[in-house]
Short mmCIF file of C-alpha atoms in Angstrom, two decimals:
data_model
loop_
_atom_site.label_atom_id
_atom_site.label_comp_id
_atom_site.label_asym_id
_atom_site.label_seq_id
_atom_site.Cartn_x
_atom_site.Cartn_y
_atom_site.Cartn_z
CA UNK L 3 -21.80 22.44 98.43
CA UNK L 4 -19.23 21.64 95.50
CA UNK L 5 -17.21 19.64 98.44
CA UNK L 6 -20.38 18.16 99.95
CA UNK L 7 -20.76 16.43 95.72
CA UNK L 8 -17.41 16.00 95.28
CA UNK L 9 -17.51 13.46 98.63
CA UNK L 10 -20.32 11.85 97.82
CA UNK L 11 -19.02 11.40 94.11
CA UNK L 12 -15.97 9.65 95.69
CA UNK L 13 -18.24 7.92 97.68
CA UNK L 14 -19.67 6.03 95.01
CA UNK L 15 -17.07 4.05 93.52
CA UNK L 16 -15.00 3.70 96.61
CA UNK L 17 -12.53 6.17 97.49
CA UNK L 18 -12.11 9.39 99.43
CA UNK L 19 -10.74 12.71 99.24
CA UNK L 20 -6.86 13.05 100.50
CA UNK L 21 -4.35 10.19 100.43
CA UNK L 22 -5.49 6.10 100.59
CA UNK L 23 -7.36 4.36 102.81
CA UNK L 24 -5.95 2.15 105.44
CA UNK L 25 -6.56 -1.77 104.33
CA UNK L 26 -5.18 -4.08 106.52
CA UNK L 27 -1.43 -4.75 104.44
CA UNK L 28 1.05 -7.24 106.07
CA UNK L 29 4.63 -6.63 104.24
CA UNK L 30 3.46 -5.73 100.73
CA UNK L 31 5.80 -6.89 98.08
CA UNK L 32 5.36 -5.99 94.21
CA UNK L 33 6.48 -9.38 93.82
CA UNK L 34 3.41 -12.24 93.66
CA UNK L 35 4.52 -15.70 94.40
CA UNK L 36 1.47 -17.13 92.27
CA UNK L 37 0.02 -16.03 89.22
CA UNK L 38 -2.07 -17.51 85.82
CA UNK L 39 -1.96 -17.25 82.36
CA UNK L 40 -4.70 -14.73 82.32
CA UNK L 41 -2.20 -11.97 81.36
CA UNK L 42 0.80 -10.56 83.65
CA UNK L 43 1.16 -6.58 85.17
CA UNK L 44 2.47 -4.47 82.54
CA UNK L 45 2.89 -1.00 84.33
CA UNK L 46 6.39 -1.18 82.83
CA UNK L 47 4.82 -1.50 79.10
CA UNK L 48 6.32 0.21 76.31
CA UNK L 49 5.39 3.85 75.94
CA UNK L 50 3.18 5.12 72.56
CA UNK L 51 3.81 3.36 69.56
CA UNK L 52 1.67 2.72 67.15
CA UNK L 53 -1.52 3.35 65.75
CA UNK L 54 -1.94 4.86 69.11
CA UNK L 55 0.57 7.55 68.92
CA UNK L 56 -1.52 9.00 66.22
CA UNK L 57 -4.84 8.88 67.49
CA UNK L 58 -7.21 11.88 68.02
CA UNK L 59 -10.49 11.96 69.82
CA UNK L 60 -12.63 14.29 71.07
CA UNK L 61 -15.88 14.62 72.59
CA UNK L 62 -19.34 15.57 71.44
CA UNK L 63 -21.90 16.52 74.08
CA UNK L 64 -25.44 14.18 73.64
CA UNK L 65 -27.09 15.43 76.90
CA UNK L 66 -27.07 16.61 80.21
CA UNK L 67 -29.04 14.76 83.01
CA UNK L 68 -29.87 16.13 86.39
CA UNK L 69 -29.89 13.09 88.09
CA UNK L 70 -26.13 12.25 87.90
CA UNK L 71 -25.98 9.87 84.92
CA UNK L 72 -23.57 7.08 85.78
CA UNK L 73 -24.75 3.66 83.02
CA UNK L 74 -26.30 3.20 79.98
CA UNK L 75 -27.66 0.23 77.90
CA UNK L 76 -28.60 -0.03 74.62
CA UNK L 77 -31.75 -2.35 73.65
CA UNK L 78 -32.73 -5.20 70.60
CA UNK L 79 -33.75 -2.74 67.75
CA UNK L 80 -33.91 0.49 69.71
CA UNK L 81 -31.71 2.84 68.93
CA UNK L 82 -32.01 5.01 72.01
CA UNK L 83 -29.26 5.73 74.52
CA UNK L 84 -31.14 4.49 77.73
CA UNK L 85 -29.30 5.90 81.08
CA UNK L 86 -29.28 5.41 84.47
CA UNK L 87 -29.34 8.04 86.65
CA UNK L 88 -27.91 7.64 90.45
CA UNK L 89 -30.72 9.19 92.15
CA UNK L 90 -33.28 6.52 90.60
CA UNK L 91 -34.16 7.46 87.27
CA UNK L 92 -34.10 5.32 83.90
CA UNK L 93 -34.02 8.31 81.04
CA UNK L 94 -33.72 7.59 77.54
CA UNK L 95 -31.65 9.87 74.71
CA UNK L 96 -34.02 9.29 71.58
CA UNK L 97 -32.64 10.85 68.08
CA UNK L 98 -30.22 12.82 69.33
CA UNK L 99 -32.37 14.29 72.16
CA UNK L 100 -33.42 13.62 76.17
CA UNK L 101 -36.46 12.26 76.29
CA UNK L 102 -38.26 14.19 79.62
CA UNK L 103 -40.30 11.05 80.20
CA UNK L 104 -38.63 8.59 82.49
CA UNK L 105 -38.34 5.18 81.42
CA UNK L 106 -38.51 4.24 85.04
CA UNK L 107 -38.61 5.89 88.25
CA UNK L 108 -37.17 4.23 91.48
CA UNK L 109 -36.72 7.53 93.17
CA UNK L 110 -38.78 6.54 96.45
CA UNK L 111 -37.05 3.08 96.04
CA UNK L 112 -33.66 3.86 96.10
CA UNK L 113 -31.05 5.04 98.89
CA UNK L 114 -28.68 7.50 97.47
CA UNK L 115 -26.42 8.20 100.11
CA UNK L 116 -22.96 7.10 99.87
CA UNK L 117 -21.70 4.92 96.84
CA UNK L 118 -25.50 3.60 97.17
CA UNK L 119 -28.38 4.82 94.20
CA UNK L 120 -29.35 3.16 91.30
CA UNK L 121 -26.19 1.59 89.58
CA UNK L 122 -26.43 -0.58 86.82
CA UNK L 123 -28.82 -1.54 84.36
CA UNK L 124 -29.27 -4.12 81.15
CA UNK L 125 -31.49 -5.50 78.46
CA UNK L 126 -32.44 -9.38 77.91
CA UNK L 127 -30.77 -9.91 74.36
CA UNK L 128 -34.11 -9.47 73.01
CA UNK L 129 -35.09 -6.57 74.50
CA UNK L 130 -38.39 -7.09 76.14
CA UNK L 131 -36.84 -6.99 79.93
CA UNK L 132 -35.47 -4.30 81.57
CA UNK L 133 -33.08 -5.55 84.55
CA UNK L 134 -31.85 -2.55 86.97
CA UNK L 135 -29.32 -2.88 90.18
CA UNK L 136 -30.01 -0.27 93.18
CA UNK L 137 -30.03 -0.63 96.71
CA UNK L 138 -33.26 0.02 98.91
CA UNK L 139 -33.98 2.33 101.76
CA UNK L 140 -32.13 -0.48 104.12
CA UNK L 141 -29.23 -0.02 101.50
CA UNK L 142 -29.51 -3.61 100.33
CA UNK L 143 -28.78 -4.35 96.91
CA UNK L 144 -31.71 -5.54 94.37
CA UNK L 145 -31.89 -6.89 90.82
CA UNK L 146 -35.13 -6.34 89.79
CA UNK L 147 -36.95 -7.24 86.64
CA UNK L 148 -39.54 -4.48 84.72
CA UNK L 149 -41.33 -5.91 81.35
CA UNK L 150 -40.86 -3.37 78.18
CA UNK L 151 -44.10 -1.32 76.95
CA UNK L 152 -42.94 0.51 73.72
CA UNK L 153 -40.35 2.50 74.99
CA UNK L 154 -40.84 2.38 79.10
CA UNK L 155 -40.68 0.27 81.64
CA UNK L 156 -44.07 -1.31 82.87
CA UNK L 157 -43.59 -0.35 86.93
CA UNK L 158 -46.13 -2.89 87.81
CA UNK L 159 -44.09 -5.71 85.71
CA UNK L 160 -41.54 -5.36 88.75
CA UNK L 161 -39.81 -8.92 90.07
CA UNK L 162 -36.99 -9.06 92.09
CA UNK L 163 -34.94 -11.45 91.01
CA UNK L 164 -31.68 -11.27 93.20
CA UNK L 165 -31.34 -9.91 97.26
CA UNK L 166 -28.07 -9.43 98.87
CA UNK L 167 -27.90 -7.83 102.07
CA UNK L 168 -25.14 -5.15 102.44
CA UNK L 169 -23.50 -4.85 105.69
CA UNK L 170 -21.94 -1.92 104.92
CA UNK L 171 -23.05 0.89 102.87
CA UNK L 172 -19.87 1.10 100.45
CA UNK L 173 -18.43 -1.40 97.62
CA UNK L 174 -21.89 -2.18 96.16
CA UNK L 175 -20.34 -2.99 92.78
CA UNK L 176 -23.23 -2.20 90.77
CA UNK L 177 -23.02 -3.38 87.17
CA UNK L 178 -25.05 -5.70 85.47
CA UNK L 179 -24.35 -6.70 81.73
CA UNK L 180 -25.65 -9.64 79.76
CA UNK L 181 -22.71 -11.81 78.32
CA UNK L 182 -22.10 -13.58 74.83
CA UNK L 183 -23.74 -16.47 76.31
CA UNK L 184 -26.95 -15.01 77.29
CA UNK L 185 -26.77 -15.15 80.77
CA UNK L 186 -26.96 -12.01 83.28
CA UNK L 187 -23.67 -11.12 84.74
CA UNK L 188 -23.57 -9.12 88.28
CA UNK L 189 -20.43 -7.60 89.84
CA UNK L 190 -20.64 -7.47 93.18
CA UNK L 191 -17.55 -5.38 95.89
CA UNK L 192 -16.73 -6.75 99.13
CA UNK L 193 -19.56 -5.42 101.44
CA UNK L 194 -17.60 -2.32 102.38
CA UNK L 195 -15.82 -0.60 105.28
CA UNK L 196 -11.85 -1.12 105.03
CA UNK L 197 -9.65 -3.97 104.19
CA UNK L 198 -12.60 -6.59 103.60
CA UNK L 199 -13.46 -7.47 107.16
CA UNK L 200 -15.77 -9.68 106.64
CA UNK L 201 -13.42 -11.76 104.62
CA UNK L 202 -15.75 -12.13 101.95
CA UNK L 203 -13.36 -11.70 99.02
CA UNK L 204 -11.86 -15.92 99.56
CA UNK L 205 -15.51 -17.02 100.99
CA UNK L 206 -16.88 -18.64 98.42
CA UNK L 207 -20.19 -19.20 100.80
CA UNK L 208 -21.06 -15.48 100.20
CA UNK L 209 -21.82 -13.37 96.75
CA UNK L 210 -19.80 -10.21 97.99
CA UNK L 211 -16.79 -9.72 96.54
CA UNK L 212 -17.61 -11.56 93.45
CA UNK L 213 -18.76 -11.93 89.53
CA UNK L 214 -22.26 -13.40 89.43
CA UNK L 215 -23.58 -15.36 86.62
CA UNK L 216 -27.10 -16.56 86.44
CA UNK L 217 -30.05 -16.74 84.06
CA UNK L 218 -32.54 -14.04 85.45
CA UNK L 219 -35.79 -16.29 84.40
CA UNK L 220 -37.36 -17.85 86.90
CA UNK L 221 -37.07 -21.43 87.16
CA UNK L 222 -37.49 -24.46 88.94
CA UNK L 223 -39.82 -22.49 91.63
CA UNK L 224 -37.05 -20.11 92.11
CA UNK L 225 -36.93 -16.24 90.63
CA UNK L 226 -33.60 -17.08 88.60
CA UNK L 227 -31.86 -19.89 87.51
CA UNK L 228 -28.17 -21.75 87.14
CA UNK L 229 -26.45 -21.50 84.00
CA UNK L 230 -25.41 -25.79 84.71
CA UNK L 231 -21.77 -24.96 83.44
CA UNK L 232 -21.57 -22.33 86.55
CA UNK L 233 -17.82 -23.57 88.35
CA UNK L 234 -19.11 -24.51 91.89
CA UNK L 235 -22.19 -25.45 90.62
CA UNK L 236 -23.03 -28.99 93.10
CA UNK L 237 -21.06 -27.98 95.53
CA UNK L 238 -22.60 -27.32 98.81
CA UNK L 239 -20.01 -25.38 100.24
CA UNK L 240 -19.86 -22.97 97.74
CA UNK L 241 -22.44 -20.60 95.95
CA UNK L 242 -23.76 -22.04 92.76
CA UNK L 243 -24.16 -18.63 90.98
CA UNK L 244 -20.23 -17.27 91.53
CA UNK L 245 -18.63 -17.43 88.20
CA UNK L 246 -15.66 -15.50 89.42
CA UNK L 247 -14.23 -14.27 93.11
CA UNK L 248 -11.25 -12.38 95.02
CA UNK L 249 -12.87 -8.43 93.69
CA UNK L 250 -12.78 -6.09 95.86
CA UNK L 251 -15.39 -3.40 93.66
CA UNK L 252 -15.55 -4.45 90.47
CA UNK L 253 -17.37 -0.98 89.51
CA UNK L 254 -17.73 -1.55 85.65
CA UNK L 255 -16.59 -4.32 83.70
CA UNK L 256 -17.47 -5.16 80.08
CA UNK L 257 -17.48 -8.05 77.60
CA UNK L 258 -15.54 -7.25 74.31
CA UNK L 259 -18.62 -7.51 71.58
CA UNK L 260 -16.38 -9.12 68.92
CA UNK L 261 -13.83 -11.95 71.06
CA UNK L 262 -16.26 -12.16 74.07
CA UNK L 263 -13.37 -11.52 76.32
CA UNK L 264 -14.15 -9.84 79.77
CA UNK L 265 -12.61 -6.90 81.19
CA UNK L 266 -13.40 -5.88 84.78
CA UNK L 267 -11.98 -2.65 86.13
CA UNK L 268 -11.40 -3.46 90.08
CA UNK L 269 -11.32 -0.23 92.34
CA UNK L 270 -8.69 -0.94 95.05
CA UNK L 271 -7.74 0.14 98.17
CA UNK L 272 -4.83 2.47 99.06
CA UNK L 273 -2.56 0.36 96.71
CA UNK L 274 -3.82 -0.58 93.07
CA UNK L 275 -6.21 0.28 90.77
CA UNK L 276 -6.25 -2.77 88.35
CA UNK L 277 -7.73 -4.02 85.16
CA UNK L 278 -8.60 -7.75 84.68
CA UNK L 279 -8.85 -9.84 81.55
CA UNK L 280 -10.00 -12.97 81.39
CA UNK L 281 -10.81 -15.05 77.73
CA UNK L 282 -13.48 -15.78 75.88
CA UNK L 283 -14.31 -19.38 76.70
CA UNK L 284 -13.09 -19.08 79.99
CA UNK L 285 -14.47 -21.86 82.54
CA UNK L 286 -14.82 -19.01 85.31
CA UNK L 287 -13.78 -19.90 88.73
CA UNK L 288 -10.84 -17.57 88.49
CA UNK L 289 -9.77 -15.93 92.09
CA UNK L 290 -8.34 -12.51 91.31
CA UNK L 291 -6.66 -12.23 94.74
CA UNK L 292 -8.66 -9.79 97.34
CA UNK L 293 -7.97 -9.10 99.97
CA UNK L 294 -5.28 -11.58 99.97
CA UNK L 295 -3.91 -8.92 97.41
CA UNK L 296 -4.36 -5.90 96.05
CA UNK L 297 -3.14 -5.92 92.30
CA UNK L 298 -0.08 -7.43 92.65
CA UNK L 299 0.47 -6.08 96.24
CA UNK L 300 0.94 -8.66 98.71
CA UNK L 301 -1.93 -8.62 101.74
CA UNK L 302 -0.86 -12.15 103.27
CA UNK L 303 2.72 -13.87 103.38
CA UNK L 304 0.33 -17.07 102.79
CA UNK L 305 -1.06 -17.16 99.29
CA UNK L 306 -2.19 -19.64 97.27
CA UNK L 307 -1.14 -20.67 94.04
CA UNK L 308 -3.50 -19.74 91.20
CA UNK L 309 -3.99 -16.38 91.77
CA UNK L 310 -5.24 -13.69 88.60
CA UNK L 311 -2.95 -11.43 88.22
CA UNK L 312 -4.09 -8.22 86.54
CA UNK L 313 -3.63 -7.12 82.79
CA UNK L 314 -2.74 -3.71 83.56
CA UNK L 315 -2.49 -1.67 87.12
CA UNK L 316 -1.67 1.81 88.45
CA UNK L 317 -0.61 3.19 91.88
CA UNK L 318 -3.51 4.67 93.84
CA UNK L 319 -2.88 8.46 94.55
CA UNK L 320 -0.37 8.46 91.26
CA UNK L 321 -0.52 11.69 89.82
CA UNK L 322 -4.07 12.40 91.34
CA UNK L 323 -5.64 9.24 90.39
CA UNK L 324 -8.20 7.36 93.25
CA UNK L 325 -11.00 4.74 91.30
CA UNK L 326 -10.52 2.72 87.61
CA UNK L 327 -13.39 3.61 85.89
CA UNK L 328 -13.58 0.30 83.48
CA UNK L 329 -14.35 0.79 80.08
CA UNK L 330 -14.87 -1.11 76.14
CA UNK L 331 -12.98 -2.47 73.48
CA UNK L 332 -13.54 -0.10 70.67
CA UNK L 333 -15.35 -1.68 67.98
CA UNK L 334 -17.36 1.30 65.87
CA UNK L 335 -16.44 2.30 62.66
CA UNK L 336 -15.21 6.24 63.15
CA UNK L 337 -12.15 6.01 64.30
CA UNK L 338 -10.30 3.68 62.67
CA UNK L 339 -6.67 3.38 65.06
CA UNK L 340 -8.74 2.74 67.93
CA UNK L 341 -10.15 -0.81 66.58
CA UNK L 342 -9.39 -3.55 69.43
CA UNK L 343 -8.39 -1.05 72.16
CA UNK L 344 -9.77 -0.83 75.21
CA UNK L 345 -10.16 2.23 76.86
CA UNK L 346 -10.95 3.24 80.70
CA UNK L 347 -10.35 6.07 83.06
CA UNK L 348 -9.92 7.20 87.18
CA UNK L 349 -12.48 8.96 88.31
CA UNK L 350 -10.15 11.41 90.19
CA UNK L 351 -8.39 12.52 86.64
CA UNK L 352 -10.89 11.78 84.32
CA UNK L 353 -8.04 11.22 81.57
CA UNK L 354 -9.90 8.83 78.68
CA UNK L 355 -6.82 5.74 78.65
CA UNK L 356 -6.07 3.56 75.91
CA UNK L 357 -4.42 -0.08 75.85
CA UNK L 358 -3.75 -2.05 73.33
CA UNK L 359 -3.66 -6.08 74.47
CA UNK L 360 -2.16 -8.85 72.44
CA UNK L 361 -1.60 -12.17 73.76
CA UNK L 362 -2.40 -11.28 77.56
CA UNK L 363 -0.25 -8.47 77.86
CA UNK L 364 -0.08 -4.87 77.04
CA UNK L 365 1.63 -4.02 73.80
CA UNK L 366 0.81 -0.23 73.92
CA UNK L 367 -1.00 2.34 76.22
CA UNK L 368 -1.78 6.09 76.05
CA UNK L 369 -3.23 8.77 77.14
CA UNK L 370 -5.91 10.03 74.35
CA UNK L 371 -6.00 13.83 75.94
CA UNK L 372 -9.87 14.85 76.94
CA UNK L 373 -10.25 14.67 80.82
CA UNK L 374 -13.93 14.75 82.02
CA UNK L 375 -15.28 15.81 85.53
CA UNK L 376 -16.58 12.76 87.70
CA UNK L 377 -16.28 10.75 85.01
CA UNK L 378 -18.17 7.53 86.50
CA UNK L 379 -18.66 5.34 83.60
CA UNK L 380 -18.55 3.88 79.85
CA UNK L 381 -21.18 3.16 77.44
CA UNK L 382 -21.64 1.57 74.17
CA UNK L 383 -24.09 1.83 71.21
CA UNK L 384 -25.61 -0.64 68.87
CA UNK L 385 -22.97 0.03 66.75
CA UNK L 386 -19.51 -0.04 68.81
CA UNK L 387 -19.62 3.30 68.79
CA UNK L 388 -18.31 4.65 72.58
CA UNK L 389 -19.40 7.13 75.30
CA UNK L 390 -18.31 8.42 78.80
CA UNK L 391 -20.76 9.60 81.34
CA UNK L 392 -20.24 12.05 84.34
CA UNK L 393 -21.79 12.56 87.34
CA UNK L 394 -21.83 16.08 86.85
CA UNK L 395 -24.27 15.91 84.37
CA UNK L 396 -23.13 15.42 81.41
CA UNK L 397 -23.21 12.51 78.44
CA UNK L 398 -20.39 12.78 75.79
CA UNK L 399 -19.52 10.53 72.57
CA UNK L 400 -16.08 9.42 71.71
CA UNK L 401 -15.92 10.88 68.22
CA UNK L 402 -12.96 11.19 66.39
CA UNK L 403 -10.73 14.42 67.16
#
């Protein structure tokens, strides 16, 4: 039974038990022949230094859910820790405590087998909406819209916004976050099996493989509208709400609550896990390079110039490691060194990361010592304050060590 969790664990953010997948890699080189100024690979940074050489955390149990906790969200003058569990539960942590009343309950809604379940959820900025990511019984992935009562979700408020049929039941992305700007942000993976076979990563006719940006309202007789400073917006050849493309499963990404920057973790294949960062007042169209590459792996002998390279990326299988698990920039008030560092982890090693980022590039990076089993995701509170959440169960805070 442990085996039979630890698979379907794996399953859900894209990897598998034993060495890397097989993706579809023509003479990989390490060496890209395009690139951007959104930051350059840095897995040859310099070691510790620092404020982060110093730094001590620790980690203070909140909760334990049954449901195999895997987001939170934090609401408009709430101060509640609201979760999402996998297996279709919204549950909120109110002073300290778990709440046994669900906030919302999409257990006969959602699929849960493989890296399917409920997977993301967000707030509108002023916290009457509740907007939740899961995929169906057909394994097809919905944003749906739920109208705040108090503390719950009204279940007869519900209004799907968004539909995207999954041809595969893998690289669902999942994560939906509300940016700076007020609009609804929506990573989406590739559509699944191996190697992107449907070649939706460069097809900018189709919303796998790609960052989503829209404003979740309805409008215009449709159940969502276009933010009109949207990249392709006007073009008829290409999708009106892609803000970014070329990601293979962008699992968890995050928007830095002080600069507005973005930072996407990007689950790869068998070669590299990698971690994108792209500035505040970005225009979006960025292509970060799947499946024409992986990291900074070549996939094609034929790419073209303008290509996102990534911040930061590891070897898949390194020391253990399988799935980035994208994190925050750390911007509470208890522990001091960590101000402006963003942290992440692998699922497989469940090691809480640290890098520190100055002008595109990594300056410092460390390993801050607690590991966590299935770790599957980040969370943040109203004020900065940082969380990790496992699958096993279990909800910790980031407190200083």
């Amino acid at each position: 039974m442990r085996r039979l969790a630890l698979l379907i664990a794996l399953a859900l953010i894209g990897v598998a038990c034993g060495g890397g997948r097989p993706e579809a890699v023509n003479s990989p080189s390490r060496t890209p022949t395009s690139s951007s100024s959104g930051g350059s690979p840095t897995q040859s940074a310099s070691p510790s230094v620092g404020d982060l050489r110093n730094v001590r955390i620790r980690l203070q149990k909140v909760a334990t859910l049954e449901g195999g906790p895997l987001a939170m969200a934090v609401r408009s003058g709430d101060s509640a820790l609201y979760v999402a569990e996998k297996g279709g539960r919204v549950m909120a942590i109110r002073d300290g405590r778990l709440d046994s009343t669900p906030v919302l309950d999409l257990t006969e809604r959602v699929s849960t087998g493989s890296e399917q379940g409920l997977l993301g959820l967000a707030f509108s900025p002023d916290g009457g909406f509740l907007y939740v990511n899961f995929t169906d019984g057909n394994g097809e992935t919905n944003i749906v819209e739920y109208t705040m009562d108090g503390g719950v979700a009204d279940s007869g408020s519900a209004r799907r916004v968004l539909f995207i049929h999954q041809p595969f039941s893998n690289h669902n992305g999942g994560n939906v976050i509300f940016g700076p700007d007020g609009y609804l942000y929506i990573g989406m993976g590739d559509g699944g099996s191996q190697g992107d076979p449907m070649l939706n990563g460069q097809n900018l006719d189709a919303l796998l493989a790609k960052m989503l940006r829209i404003d979740p309202r309805p409008s215009g007789g449709r159940p969502y509208g276009i933010p009109p400073d949207n990249p392709f917006v006007g073009r008829s050849d290409r999708r009106p709400e892609i803000w970014d493309y070329g990601l293979r499963n962008p699992w968890r990404f995050t928007f830095d609550r002080q600069t507005g920057d973005l930072w996407i973790g990007d689950v790869g294949g068998s070669d590299r896990e990698e971690i994108d960062f792209e500035r505040a007042g970005s225009k979006g169209g960025r292509d970060y390079g799947w499946s024409l590459m992986e990291g900074t792996v070549r996939h094609s002998e034929d790419l073209p110039a303008g290509l996102v390279l990534p911040v930061y990326e590891y070897d898949t299988g390194s020391g253990g490691t399988c799935a980035v698990v994208g994190g925050y920039v750390y911007r509470g008030e208890a522990i001091s060194s960590l101000q402006g560092v963003y942290l992440f982890s692998d699922y497989c090693v469940g090691k809480i990361r640290a890098l520190r980022v100055r002008g595109g590039k990594v300056v410092q990076q460390r390993a801050l010592g607690p590991e966590v089993r299935g770790l599957a995701s980040f969370g943040q509170d109203l004020d900065g304050e940082l969380y990790v959440l496992s699958l096993a169960g279990g909800v910790y805070k980031i407190v200083a060590g």
